Tab-separated table of C-alpha atoms in Angstrom:
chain	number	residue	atom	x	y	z
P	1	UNK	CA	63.245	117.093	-11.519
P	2	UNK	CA	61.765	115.601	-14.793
P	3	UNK	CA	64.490	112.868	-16.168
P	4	UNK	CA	64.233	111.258	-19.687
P	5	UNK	CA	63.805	107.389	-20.319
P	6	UNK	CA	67.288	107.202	-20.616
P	7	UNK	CA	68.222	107.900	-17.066
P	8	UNK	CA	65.760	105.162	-16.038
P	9	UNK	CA	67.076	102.367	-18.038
P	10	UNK	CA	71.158	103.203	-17.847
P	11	UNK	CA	71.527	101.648	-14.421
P	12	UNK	CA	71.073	97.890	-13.836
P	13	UNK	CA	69.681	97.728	-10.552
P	14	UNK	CA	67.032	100.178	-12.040
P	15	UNK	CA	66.445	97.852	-15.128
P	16	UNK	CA	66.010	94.635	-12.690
P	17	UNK	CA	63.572	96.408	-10.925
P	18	UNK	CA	61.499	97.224	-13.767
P	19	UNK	CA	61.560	93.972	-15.232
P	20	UNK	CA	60.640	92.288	-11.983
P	21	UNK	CA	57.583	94.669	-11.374
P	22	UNK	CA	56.982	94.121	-15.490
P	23	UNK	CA	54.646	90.679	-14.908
P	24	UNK	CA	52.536	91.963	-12.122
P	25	UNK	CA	52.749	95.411	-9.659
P	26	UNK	CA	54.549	93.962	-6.043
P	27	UNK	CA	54.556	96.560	-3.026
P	28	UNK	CA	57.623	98.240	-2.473
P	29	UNK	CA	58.840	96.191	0.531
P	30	UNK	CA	58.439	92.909	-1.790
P	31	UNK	CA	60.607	94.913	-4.365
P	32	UNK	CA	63.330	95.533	-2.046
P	33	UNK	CA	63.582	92.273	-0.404
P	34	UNK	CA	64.630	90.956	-4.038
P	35	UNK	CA	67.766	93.096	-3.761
P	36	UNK	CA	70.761	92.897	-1.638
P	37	UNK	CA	71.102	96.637	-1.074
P	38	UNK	CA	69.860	98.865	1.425
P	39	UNK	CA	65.972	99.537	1.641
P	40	UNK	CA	66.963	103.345	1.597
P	41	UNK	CA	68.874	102.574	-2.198
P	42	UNK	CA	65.988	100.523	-3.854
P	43	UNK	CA	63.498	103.472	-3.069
P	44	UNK	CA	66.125	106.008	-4.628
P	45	UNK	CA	65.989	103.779	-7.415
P	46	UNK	CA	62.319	103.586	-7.455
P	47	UNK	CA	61.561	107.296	-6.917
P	48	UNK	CA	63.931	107.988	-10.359
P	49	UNK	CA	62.737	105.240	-12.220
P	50	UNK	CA	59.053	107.186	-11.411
P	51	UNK	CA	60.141	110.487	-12.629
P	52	UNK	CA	61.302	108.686	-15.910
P	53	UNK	CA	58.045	107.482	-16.194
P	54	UNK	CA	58.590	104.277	-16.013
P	55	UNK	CA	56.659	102.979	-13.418
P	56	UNK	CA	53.995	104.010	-11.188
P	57	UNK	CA	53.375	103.953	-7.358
P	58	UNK	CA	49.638	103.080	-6.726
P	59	UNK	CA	48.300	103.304	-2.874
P	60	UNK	CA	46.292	100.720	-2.356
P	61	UNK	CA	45.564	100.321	1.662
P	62	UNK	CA	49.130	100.701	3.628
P	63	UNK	CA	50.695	99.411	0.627
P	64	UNK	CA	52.176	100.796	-2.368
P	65	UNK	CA	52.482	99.283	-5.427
P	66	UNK	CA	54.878	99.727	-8.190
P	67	UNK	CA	53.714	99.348	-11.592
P	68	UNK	CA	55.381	99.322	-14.839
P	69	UNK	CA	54.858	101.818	-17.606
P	70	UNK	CA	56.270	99.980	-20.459
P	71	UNK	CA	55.504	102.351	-22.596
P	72	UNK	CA	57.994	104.673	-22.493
P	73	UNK	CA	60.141	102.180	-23.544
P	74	UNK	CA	59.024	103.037	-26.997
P	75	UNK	CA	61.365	105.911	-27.034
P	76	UNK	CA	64.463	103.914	-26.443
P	77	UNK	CA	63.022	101.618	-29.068
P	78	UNK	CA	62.618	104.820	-31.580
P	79	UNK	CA	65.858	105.556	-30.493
P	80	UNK	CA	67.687	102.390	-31.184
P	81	UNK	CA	65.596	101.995	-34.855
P	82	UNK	CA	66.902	105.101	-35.835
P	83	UNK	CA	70.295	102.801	-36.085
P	84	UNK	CA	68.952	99.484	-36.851
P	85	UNK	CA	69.218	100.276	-40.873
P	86	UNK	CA	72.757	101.366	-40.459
P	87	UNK	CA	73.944	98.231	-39.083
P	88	UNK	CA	71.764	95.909	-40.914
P	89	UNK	CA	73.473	97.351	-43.763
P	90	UNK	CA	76.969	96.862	-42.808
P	91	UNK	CA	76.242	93.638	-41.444
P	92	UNK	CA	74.817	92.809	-45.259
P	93	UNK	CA	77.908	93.983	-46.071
P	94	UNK	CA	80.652	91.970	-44.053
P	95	UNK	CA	78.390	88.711	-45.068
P	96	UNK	CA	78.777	89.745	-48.628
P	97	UNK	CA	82.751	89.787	-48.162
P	98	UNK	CA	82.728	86.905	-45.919
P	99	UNK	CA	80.827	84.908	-48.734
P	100	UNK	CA	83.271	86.061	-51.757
P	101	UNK	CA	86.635	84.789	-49.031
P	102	UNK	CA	84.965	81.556	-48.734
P	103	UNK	CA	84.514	81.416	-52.605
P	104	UNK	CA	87.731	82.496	-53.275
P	105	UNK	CA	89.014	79.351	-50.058
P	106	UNK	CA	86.987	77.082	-52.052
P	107	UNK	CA	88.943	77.795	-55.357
P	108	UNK	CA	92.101	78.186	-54.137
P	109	UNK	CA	91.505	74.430	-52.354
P	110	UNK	CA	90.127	73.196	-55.562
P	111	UNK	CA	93.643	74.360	-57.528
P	112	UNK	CA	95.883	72.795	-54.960
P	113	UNK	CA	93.916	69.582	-54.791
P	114	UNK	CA	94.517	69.592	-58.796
P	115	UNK	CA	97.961	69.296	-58.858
């Protein structure tokens, strides 16, 4: 079954693992000692977090190592700057109003001061 990016990244035990195997490719017994669920759970993990693409099992000996494909992060990040305009604009926007209420504080303050 080919999964998307997406299905890699939306659970968390699945994100820890890829950021712990991110700095340097650890065995697969060295990645599931970090986690306090079943052996059994962080290979179900890893074996969908490999048909995302995200990571890669190398053999090297008796071992296998898990690798990150960081890559294919660049989808999520195409995905996420496809929205980044949108709310930079309506976050212009709100600091735009918040500016004119603080303005308009400021010169109401000024006025009451005055009498």
């Amino acid at each position: 079954m080919k999964r998307d990016v997406f299905q890699g990244i939306a659970d968390p035990t699945r994100r820890a693992i890829l950021h712990l195997i991110s700095g340097e490719p650890l065995n697969v017994n060295s990645v599931s000692e970090k986690f306090a669920v079943t052996r059994t759970a962080v290979y179900k993990h890893i074996k969908i977090l490999t048909e995302c693409g995200l990571i890669t099992i190398n053999q090297k000996g008796r071992e296998r190592y898990c690798e990150a494909q960081l890559q294919k992060l660049e989808e999520v990040s195409a995905w996420v700057d496809q929205y980044r305009e949108t709310w930079n604009n309506r976050l212009d926007s709100l600091e735009t109003y918040l500016q004119k209420l603080q303005l308009k504080k400021k010169k109401n303050d000024k006025r009451t001061r005055g009498r």
